[in-house]
mmCIF file with all atom_site columns, C-alpha atoms in Angstrom:
data_model
loop_
_atom_site.group_PDB
_atom_site.id
_atom_site.type_symbol
_atom_site.label_atom_id
_atom_site.label_alt_id
_atom_site.label_comp_id
_atom_site.label_asym_id
_atom_site.label_entity_id
_atom_site.label_seq_id
_atom_site.pdbx_PDB_ins_code
_atom_site.Cartn_x
_atom_site.Cartn_y
_atom_site.Cartn_z
_atom_site.occupancy
_atom_site.B_iso_or_equiv
_atom_site.pdbx_formal_charge
_atom_site.auth_seq_id
_atom_site.auth_comp_id
_atom_site.auth_asym_id
_atom_site.auth_atom_id
_atom_site.pdbx_PDB_model_num
ATOM 1   C CA . MET A 1 1   ? 37.768 100.341 134.087 1.00 37.00 ? 29  MET A CA 1
ATOM 2   C CA . SER A 1 2   ? 40.730 101.935 132.391 1.00 45.00 ? 30  SER A CA 1
ATOM 3   C CA . PRO A 1 3   ? 40.698 102.852 128.709 1.00 48.00 ? 31  PRO A CA 1
ATOM 4   C CA . PRO A 1 4   ? 42.342 100.474 126.287 1.00 49.00 ? 32  PRO A CA 1
ATOM 5   C CA . ARG A 1 5   ? 46.060 100.870 125.968 1.00 55.00 ? 33  ARG A CA 1
ATOM 6   C CA . LYS A 1 6   ? 47.431 102.448 122.811 1.00 63.00 ? 34  LYS A CA 1
ATOM 7   C CA . GLU A 1 7   ? 49.833 99.943  121.392 1.00 67.00 ? 35  GLU A CA 1
ATOM 8   C CA . ILE A 1 8   ? 52.532 101.215 119.031 1.00 73.00 ? 36  ILE A CA 1
ATOM 9   C CA . LYS A 1 9   ? 54.865 99.771  116.566 1.00 78.00 ? 37  LYS A CA 1
ATOM 10  C CA . ASN A 1 10  ? 58.188 101.245 115.476 1.00 85.00 ? 38  ASN A CA 1
ATOM 11  C CA . PRO A 1 11  ? 58.622 104.111 117.979 1.00 91.00 ? 39  PRO A CA 1
ATOM 12  C CA . VAL A 1 12  ? 61.435 106.508 117.157 1.00 94.00 ? 40  VAL A CA 1
ATOM 13  C CA . LEU A 1 13  ? 63.941 107.336 119.878 1.00 96.00 ? 41  LEU A CA 1
ATOM 14  C CA . ARG A 1 14  ? 66.105 110.444 119.059 1.00 97.00 ? 42  ARG A CA 1
ATOM 15  C CA . SER A 1 15  ? 67.490 113.656 120.451 1.00 96.00 ? 43  SER A CA 1
ATOM 16  C CA . VAL A 1 16  ? 64.985 116.257 121.345 1.00 96.00 ? 44  VAL A CA 1
ATOM 17  C CA . LEU A 1 17  ? 65.215 119.189 118.959 1.00 96.00 ? 45  LEU A CA 1
ATOM 18  C CA . ALA A 1 18  ? 64.209 122.850 119.206 1.00 96.00 ? 46  ALA A CA 1
ATOM 19  C CA . THR A 1 19  ? 61.076 121.993 117.102 1.00 97.00 ? 47  THR A CA 1
ATOM 20  C CA . ASP A 1 20  ? 60.047 119.567 119.892 1.00 97.00 ? 48  ASP A CA 1
ATOM 21  C CA . ALA A 1 21  ? 60.369 122.075 122.710 1.00 97.00 ? 49  ALA A CA 1
ATOM 22  C CA . GLU A 1 22  ? 56.619 122.809 123.241 1.00 97.00 ? 50  GLU A CA 1
ATOM 23  C CA . ALA A 1 23  ? 55.720 119.098 123.013 1.00 97.00 ? 51  ALA A CA 1
ATOM 24  C CA . LEU A 1 24  ? 58.465 118.339 125.582 1.00 97.00 ? 52  LEU A CA 1
ATOM 25  C CA . ARG A 1 25  ? 57.224 121.002 127.962 1.00 95.00 ? 53  ARG A CA 1
ATOM 26  C CA . GLY A 1 26  ? 53.634 119.844 127.561 1.00 95.00 ? 54  GLY A CA 1
ATOM 27  C CA . LEU A 1 27  ? 54.378 116.127 128.157 1.00 95.00 ? 55  LEU A CA 1
ATOM 28  C CA . TYR A 1 28  ? 56.585 117.025 131.196 1.00 92.00 ? 56  TYR A CA 1
ATOM 29  C CA . ALA A 1 29  ? 53.806 119.118 132.744 1.00 90.00 ? 57  ALA A CA 1
ATOM 30  C CA . TYR A 1 30  ? 51.178 116.395 132.002 1.00 91.00 ? 58  TYR A CA 1
ATOM 31  C CA . SER A 1 31  ? 53.450 113.641 133.436 1.00 89.00 ? 59  SER A CA 1
ATOM 32  C CA . LEU A 1 32  ? 54.082 115.581 136.653 1.00 83.00 ? 60  LEU A CA 1
ATOM 33  C CA . ARG A 1 33  ? 50.410 116.411 137.211 1.00 84.00 ? 61  ARG A CA 1
ATOM 34  C CA . HIS A 1 34  ? 49.425 112.768 136.678 1.00 81.00 ? 62  HIS A CA 1
ATOM 35  C CA . ASN A 1 35  ? 52.129 111.239 138.942 1.00 74.00 ? 63  ASN A CA 1
ATOM 36  C CA . PRO A 1 36  ? 51.132 111.634 142.554 1.00 64.00 ? 64  PRO A CA 1
ATOM 37  C CA . ALA A 1 37  ? 53.807 109.116 143.594 1.00 62.00 ? 65  ALA A CA 1
ATOM 38  C CA . GLY A 1 38  ? 56.592 111.436 142.297 1.00 62.00 ? 66  GLY A CA 1
ATOM 39  C CA . PHE A 1 39  ? 57.981 114.176 144.414 1.00 55.00 ? 67  PHE A CA 1
ATOM 40  C CA . ILE A 1 40  ? 57.856 117.143 142.041 1.00 61.00 ? 68  ILE A CA 1
ATOM 41  C CA . GLN A 1 41  ? 54.580 118.251 140.463 1.00 58.00 ? 69  GLN A CA 1
ATOM 42  C CA . ASN A 1 42  ? 55.687 121.756 139.402 1.00 56.00 ? 70  ASN A CA 1
ATOM 43  C CA . PRO A 1 43  ? 57.318 121.659 135.987 1.00 57.00 ? 71  PRO A CA 1
ATOM 44  C CA . ALA A 1 44  ? 59.346 124.873 136.782 1.00 62.00 ? 72  ALA A CA 1
ATOM 45  C CA . PHE A 1 45  ? 60.779 123.452 140.006 1.00 64.00 ? 73  PHE A CA 1
ATOM 46  C CA . ARG A 1 46  ? 64.168 122.772 138.364 1.00 70.00 ? 74  ARG A CA 1
ATOM 47  C CA . GLY A 1 47  ? 63.783 125.204 135.489 1.00 82.00 ? 75  GLY A CA 1
ATOM 48  C CA . ASP A 1 48  ? 62.599 124.702 131.921 1.00 92.00 ? 76  ASP A CA 1
ATOM 49  C CA . ILE A 1 49  ? 62.871 121.124 130.714 1.00 93.00 ? 77  ILE A CA 1
ATOM 50  C CA . PHE A 1 50  ? 63.888 122.125 127.132 1.00 95.00 ? 78  PHE A CA 1
ATOM 51  C CA . GLU A 1 51  ? 66.609 124.406 128.473 1.00 94.00 ? 79  GLU A CA 1
ATOM 52  C CA . ARG A 1 52  ? 67.910 121.367 130.369 1.00 92.00 ? 80  ARG A CA 1
ATOM 53  C CA . THR A 1 53  ? 68.358 119.443 127.092 1.00 93.00 ? 81  THR A CA 1
ATOM 54  C CA . GLN A 1 54  ? 70.811 122.101 126.015 1.00 92.00 ? 82  GLN A CA 1
ATOM 55  C CA . LYS A 1 55  ? 72.635 122.131 129.312 1.00 94.00 ? 83  LYS A CA 1
ATOM 56  C CA . TYR A 1 56  ? 72.950 118.307 129.397 1.00 95.00 ? 84  TYR A CA 1
ATOM 57  C CA . ARG A 1 57  ? 74.360 118.214 125.893 1.00 96.00 ? 85  ARG A CA 1
ATOM 58  C CA . GLU A 1 58  ? 76.988 120.871 126.615 1.00 96.00 ? 86  GLU A CA 1
ATOM 59  C CA . GLU A 1 59  ? 78.082 118.775 129.613 1.00 96.00 ? 87  GLU A CA 1
ATOM 60  C CA . ASN A 1 60  ? 78.392 115.334 127.847 1.00 96.00 ? 88  ASN A CA 1
ATOM 61  C CA . GLY A 1 61  ? 74.736 114.259 128.372 1.00 96.00 ? 89  GLY A CA 1
ATOM 62  C CA . GLU A 1 62  ? 71.483 114.098 126.588 1.00 97.00 ? 90  GLU A CA 1
ATOM 63  C CA . ILE A 1 63  ? 67.720 114.058 126.639 1.00 96.00 ? 91  ILE A CA 1
ATOM 64  C CA . LEU A 1 64  ? 66.110 111.675 124.164 1.00 97.00 ? 92  LEU A CA 1
ATOM 65  C CA . GLY A 1 65  ? 62.496 111.762 123.113 1.00 98.00 ? 93  GLY A CA 1
ATOM 66  C CA . LEU A 1 66  ? 60.355 108.731 122.205 1.00 97.00 ? 94  LEU A CA 1
ATOM 67  C CA . PHE A 1 67  ? 58.129 109.557 119.330 1.00 97.00 ? 95  PHE A CA 1
ATOM 68  C CA . LEU A 1 68  ? 55.286 107.796 117.448 1.00 95.00 ? 96  LEU A CA 1
ATOM 69  C CA . PRO A 1 69  ? 56.012 107.297 113.779 1.00 93.00 ? 97  PRO A CA 1
ATOM 70  C CA . ASP A 1 70  ? 53.813 110.356 113.078 1.00 93.00 ? 98  ASP A CA 1
ATOM 71  C CA . GLY A 1 71  ? 56.130 112.508 115.210 1.00 95.00 ? 99  GLY A CA 1
ATOM 72  C CA . THR A 1 72  ? 54.034 112.730 118.472 1.00 96.00 ? 100 THR A CA 1
ATOM 73  C CA . LEU A 1 73  ? 56.213 112.801 121.519 1.00 97.00 ? 101 LEU A CA 1
ATOM 74  C CA . ILE A 1 74  ? 55.127 110.100 124.086 1.00 97.00 ? 102 ILE A CA 1
ATOM 75  C CA . GLY A 1 75  ? 58.140 109.843 126.319 1.00 97.00 ? 103 GLY A CA 1
ATOM 76  C CA . PHE A 1 76  ? 61.582 111.063 127.136 1.00 97.00 ? 104 PHE A CA 1
ATOM 77  C CA . GLY A 1 77  ? 64.564 110.400 129.383 1.00 97.00 ? 105 GLY A CA 1
ATOM 78  C CA . GLY A 1 78  ? 67.994 111.930 129.999 1.00 96.00 ? 106 GLY A CA 1
ATOM 79  C CA . LEU A 1 79  ? 71.589 111.507 131.092 1.00 98.00 ? 107 LEU A CA 1
ATOM 80  C CA . GLN A 1 80  ? 73.098 114.274 133.172 1.00 96.00 ? 108 GLN A CA 1
ATOM 81  C CA . LYS A 1 81  ? 76.855 114.295 133.869 1.00 97.00 ? 109 LYS A CA 1
ATOM 82  C CA . LYS A 1 82  ? 77.649 114.306 137.588 1.00 96.00 ? 110 LYS A CA 1
ATOM 83  C CA . LYS A 1 83  ? 81.425 114.014 137.371 1.00 94.00 ? 111 LYS A CA 1
ATOM 84  C CA . ASP A 1 84  ? 83.976 112.208 135.247 1.00 94.00 ? 112 ASP A CA 1
ATOM 85  C CA . GLY A 1 85  ? 82.811 108.628 134.728 1.00 96.00 ? 113 GLY A CA 1
ATOM 86  C CA . LEU A 1 86  ? 79.525 109.179 136.559 1.00 98.00 ? 114 LEU A CA 1
ATOM 87  C CA . CYS A 1 87  ? 76.124 110.280 135.124 1.00 98.00 ? 115 CYS A CA 1
ATOM 88  C CA . GLU A 1 88  ? 72.526 110.246 136.317 1.00 97.00 ? 116 GLU A CA 1
ATOM 89  C CA . LEU A 1 89  ? 69.662 108.699 134.491 1.00 98.00 ? 117 LEU A CA 1
ATOM 90  C CA . CYS A 1 90  ? 66.983 111.346 135.000 1.00 94.00 ? 118 CYS A CA 1
ATOM 91  C CA . ASN A 1 91  ? 63.793 112.905 133.694 1.00 92.00 ? 119 ASN A CA 1
ATOM 92  C CA . LEU A 1 92  ? 62.359 109.533 132.609 1.00 93.00 ? 120 LEU A CA 1
ATOM 93  C CA . HIS A 1 93  ? 58.717 110.140 131.591 1.00 93.00 ? 121 HIS A CA 1
ATOM 94  C CA . LEU A 1 94  ? 56.312 108.043 129.531 1.00 94.00 ? 122 LEU A CA 1
ATOM 95  C CA . HIS A 1 95  ? 52.770 108.973 128.790 1.00 93.00 ? 123 HIS A CA 1
ATOM 96  C CA . PRO A 1 96  ? 50.451 106.552 130.765 1.00 90.00 ? 124 PRO A CA 1
ATOM 97  C CA . ASP A 1 97  ? 48.582 105.562 127.660 1.00 91.00 ? 125 ASP A CA 1
ATOM 98  C CA . PHE A 1 98  ? 51.795 103.872 126.474 1.00 92.00 ? 126 PHE A CA 1
ATOM 99  C CA . GLN A 1 99  ? 53.028 102.269 129.610 1.00 90.00 ? 127 GLN A CA 1
ATOM 100 C CA . GLY A 1 100 ? 53.262 98.516  130.047 1.00 90.00 ? 128 GLY A CA 1
ATOM 101 C CA . GLN A 1 101 ? 54.570 97.809  126.597 1.00 92.00 ? 129 GLN A CA 1
ATOM 102 C CA . GLY A 1 102 ? 58.296 97.839  127.369 1.00 94.00 ? 130 GLY A CA 1
ATOM 103 C CA . LEU A 1 103 ? 58.855 101.372 126.029 1.00 95.00 ? 131 LEU A CA 1
ATOM 104 C CA . GLY A 1 104 ? 60.266 102.589 129.379 1.00 94.00 ? 132 GLY A CA 1
ATOM 105 C CA . ARG A 1 105 ? 62.645 99.712  129.411 1.00 96.00 ? 133 ARG A CA 1
ATOM 106 C CA . HIS A 1 106 ? 63.520 100.514 125.790 1.00 95.00 ? 134 HIS A CA 1
ATOM 107 C CA . MET A 1 107 ? 64.312 104.076 126.648 1.00 97.00 ? 135 MET A CA 1
ATOM 108 C CA . CYS A 1 108 ? 66.424 103.044 129.727 1.00 97.00 ? 136 CYS A CA 1
ATOM 109 C CA . GLU A 1 109 ? 68.426 100.484 127.776 1.00 97.00 ? 137 GLU A CA 1
ATOM 110 C CA . HIS A 1 110 ? 69.165 102.970 125.057 1.00 97.00 ? 138 HIS A CA 1
ATOM 111 C CA . LEU A 1 111 ? 70.238 105.574 127.587 1.00 98.00 ? 139 LEU A CA 1
ATOM 112 C CA . ILE A 1 112 ? 72.428 103.073 129.403 1.00 98.00 ? 140 ILE A CA 1
ATOM 113 C CA . ASN A 1 113 ? 74.139 102.170 126.123 1.00 97.00 ? 141 ASN A CA 1
ATOM 114 C CA . LEU A 1 114 ? 74.597 105.876 125.363 1.00 97.00 ? 142 LEU A CA 1
ATOM 115 C CA . ALA A 1 115 ? 76.163 106.369 128.790 1.00 98.00 ? 143 ALA A CA 1
ATOM 116 C CA . ARG A 1 116 ? 78.718 103.707 127.851 1.00 97.00 ? 144 ARG A CA 1
ATOM 117 C CA . THR A 1 117 ? 79.381 105.439 124.529 1.00 97.00 ? 145 THR A CA 1
ATOM 118 C CA . LEU A 1 118 ? 79.871 108.774 126.248 1.00 97.00 ? 146 LEU A CA 1
ATOM 119 C CA . GLY A 1 119 ? 82.516 107.202 128.555 1.00 97.00 ? 147 GLY A CA 1
ATOM 120 C CA . TYR A 1 120 ? 80.619 106.779 131.718 1.00 98.00 ? 148 TYR A CA 1
ATOM 121 C CA . HIS A 1 121 ? 81.322 103.893 134.106 1.00 98.00 ? 149 HIS A CA 1
ATOM 122 C CA . ILE A 1 122 ? 78.499 104.374 136.586 1.00 98.00 ? 150 ILE A CA 1
ATOM 123 C CA . VAL A 1 123 ? 74.866 105.390 136.053 1.00 98.00 ? 151 VAL A CA 1
ATOM 124 C CA . GLU A 1 124 ? 73.022 106.677 139.089 1.00 98.00 ? 152 GLU A CA 1
ATOM 125 C CA . LEU A 1 125 ? 69.346 107.456 139.616 1.00 97.00 ? 153 LEU A CA 1
ATOM 126 C CA . HIS A 1 126 ? 66.907 108.299 142.305 1.00 93.00 ? 154 HIS A CA 1
ATOM 127 C CA . VAL A 1 127 ? 63.215 107.585 142.484 1.00 91.00 ? 155 VAL A CA 1
ATOM 128 C CA . THR A 1 128 ? 60.447 108.012 145.075 1.00 88.00 ? 156 THR A CA 1
ATOM 129 C CA . ALA A 1 129 ? 60.005 104.826 147.035 1.00 91.00 ? 157 ALA A CA 1
ATOM 130 C CA . THR A 1 130 ? 56.231 104.780 146.232 1.00 88.00 ? 158 THR A CA 1
ATOM 131 C CA . GLN A 1 131 ? 56.976 104.436 142.532 1.00 88.00 ? 159 GLN A CA 1
ATOM 132 C CA . LYS A 1 132 ? 56.954 100.611 142.602 1.00 91.00 ? 160 LYS A CA 1
ATOM 133 C CA . ARG A 1 133 ? 56.759 99.980  138.876 1.00 90.00 ? 161 ARG A CA 1
ATOM 134 C CA . ALA A 1 134 ? 59.816 102.273 138.220 1.00 92.00 ? 162 ALA A CA 1
ATOM 135 C CA . LEU A 1 135 ? 61.737 100.571 141.068 1.00 95.00 ? 163 LEU A CA 1
ATOM 136 C CA . ASP A 1 136 ? 60.943 97.162  139.572 1.00 96.00 ? 164 ASP A CA 1
ATOM 137 C CA . LEU A 1 137 ? 62.121 98.320  136.139 1.00 96.00 ? 165 LEU A CA 1
ATOM 138 C CA . TYR A 1 138 ? 65.400 99.659  137.414 1.00 97.00 ? 166 TYR A CA 1
ATOM 139 C CA . ARG A 1 139 ? 66.066 96.489  139.360 1.00 97.00 ? 167 ARG A CA 1
ATOM 140 C CA . ARG A 1 140 ? 65.460 94.321  136.324 1.00 97.00 ? 168 ARG A CA 1
ATOM 141 C CA . LEU A 1 141 ? 67.929 96.557  134.421 1.00 98.00 ? 169 LEU A CA 1
ATOM 142 C CA . GLY A 1 142 ? 70.601 95.711  137.045 1.00 98.00 ? 170 GLY A CA 1
ATOM 143 C CA . PHE A 1 143 ? 70.465 98.838  139.209 1.00 98.00 ? 171 PHE A CA 1
ATOM 144 C CA . VAL A 1 144 ? 71.130 98.224  142.937 1.00 98.00 ? 172 VAL A CA 1
ATOM 145 C CA . GLU A 1 145 ? 69.943 100.320 145.805 1.00 98.00 ? 173 GLU A CA 1
ATOM 146 C CA . THR A 1 146 ? 72.726 102.369 147.448 1.00 98.00 ? 174 THR A CA 1
ATOM 147 C CA . LYS A 1 147 ? 70.708 104.372 150.011 1.00 96.00 ? 175 LYS A CA 1
ATOM 148 C CA . ARG A 1 148 ? 67.388 105.873 151.048 1.00 95.00 ? 176 ARG A CA 1
ATOM 149 C CA . GLN A 1 149 ? 66.786 109.353 152.176 1.00 91.00 ? 177 GLN A CA 1
ATOM 150 C CA . GLU A 1 150 ? 63.751 111.452 153.047 1.00 87.00 ? 178 GLU A CA 1
ATOM 151 C CA . TYR A 1 151 ? 63.335 114.764 151.298 1.00 77.00 ? 179 TYR A CA 1
ATOM 152 C CA . ALA A 1 152 ? 60.919 117.608 151.924 1.00 75.00 ? 180 ALA A CA 1
ATOM 153 C CA . VAL A 1 153 ? 59.786 119.091 148.609 1.00 66.00 ? 181 VAL A CA 1
ATOM 154 C CA . GLU A 1 154 ? 57.007 121.580 148.066 1.00 66.00 ? 182 GLU A CA 1
ATOM 155 C CA . LEU A 1 155 ? 55.791 121.051 151.696 1.00 70.00 ? 183 LEU A CA 1
ATOM 156 C CA . GLN A 1 156 ? 55.670 117.209 151.396 1.00 73.00 ? 184 GLN A CA 1
ATOM 157 C CA . LYS A 1 157 ? 57.995 114.553 152.599 1.00 79.00 ? 185 LYS A CA 1
ATOM 158 C CA . PHE A 1 158 ? 59.212 111.719 150.235 1.00 78.00 ? 186 PHE A CA 1
ATOM 159 C CA . GLU A 1 159 ? 61.336 108.651 150.823 1.00 88.00 ? 187 GLU A CA 1
ATOM 160 C CA . THR A 1 160 ? 63.753 108.557 147.941 1.00 90.00 ? 188 THR A CA 1
ATOM 161 C CA . VAL A 1 161 ? 65.618 105.501 146.786 1.00 95.00 ? 189 VAL A CA 1
ATOM 162 C CA . PHE A 1 162 ? 69.070 105.942 145.276 1.00 96.00 ? 190 PHE A CA 1
ATOM 163 C CA . MET A 1 163 ? 70.408 103.321 142.907 1.00 98.00 ? 191 MET A CA 1
ATOM 164 C CA . GLU A 1 164 ? 73.347 102.765 140.607 1.00 98.00 ? 192 GLU A CA 1
ATOM 165 C CA . LEU A 1 165 ? 74.464 100.583 137.737 1.00 98.00 ? 193 LEU A CA 1
ATOM 166 C CA . ARG A 1 166 ? 78.114 99.859  137.135 1.00 98.00 ? 194 ARG A CA 1
ATOM 167 C CA . LEU A 1 167 ? 78.862 99.564  133.383 1.00 97.00 ? 195 LEU A CA 1
#
């Protein structure tokens, strides 16, 4: 039997700040360790997650954190510019204790609206085919599958689903 879910009211969604760096790194490492369906379990695989926040912002993107009212980071997600008019929804992580309450959807909807505000016309993403709950969420948000491809990462093979949403 799983532990009771921690329901929250009034989460705060905001830019990740330098004061959040260690919490961001910790949540990212935890999320990767506890997601066997994902294809990257090494937090350093693509470099430091906090350094990515700075890079994304410099290039017309963002990483937003989802915080409890007391300031505890429980999730985050980002937008990374790919080219003019096109960005990627990426690095979406939500602590498992808070899943199933619509918080992932809340983060995605906010990031999609931010993509519009930043001038993007297409939001892309990719997700491992085994991550059924994530795929269902993205489909409910209007993303459509554009292709599937198998990747070998860290000595394992993963079928990856690519999706996009036209804004």
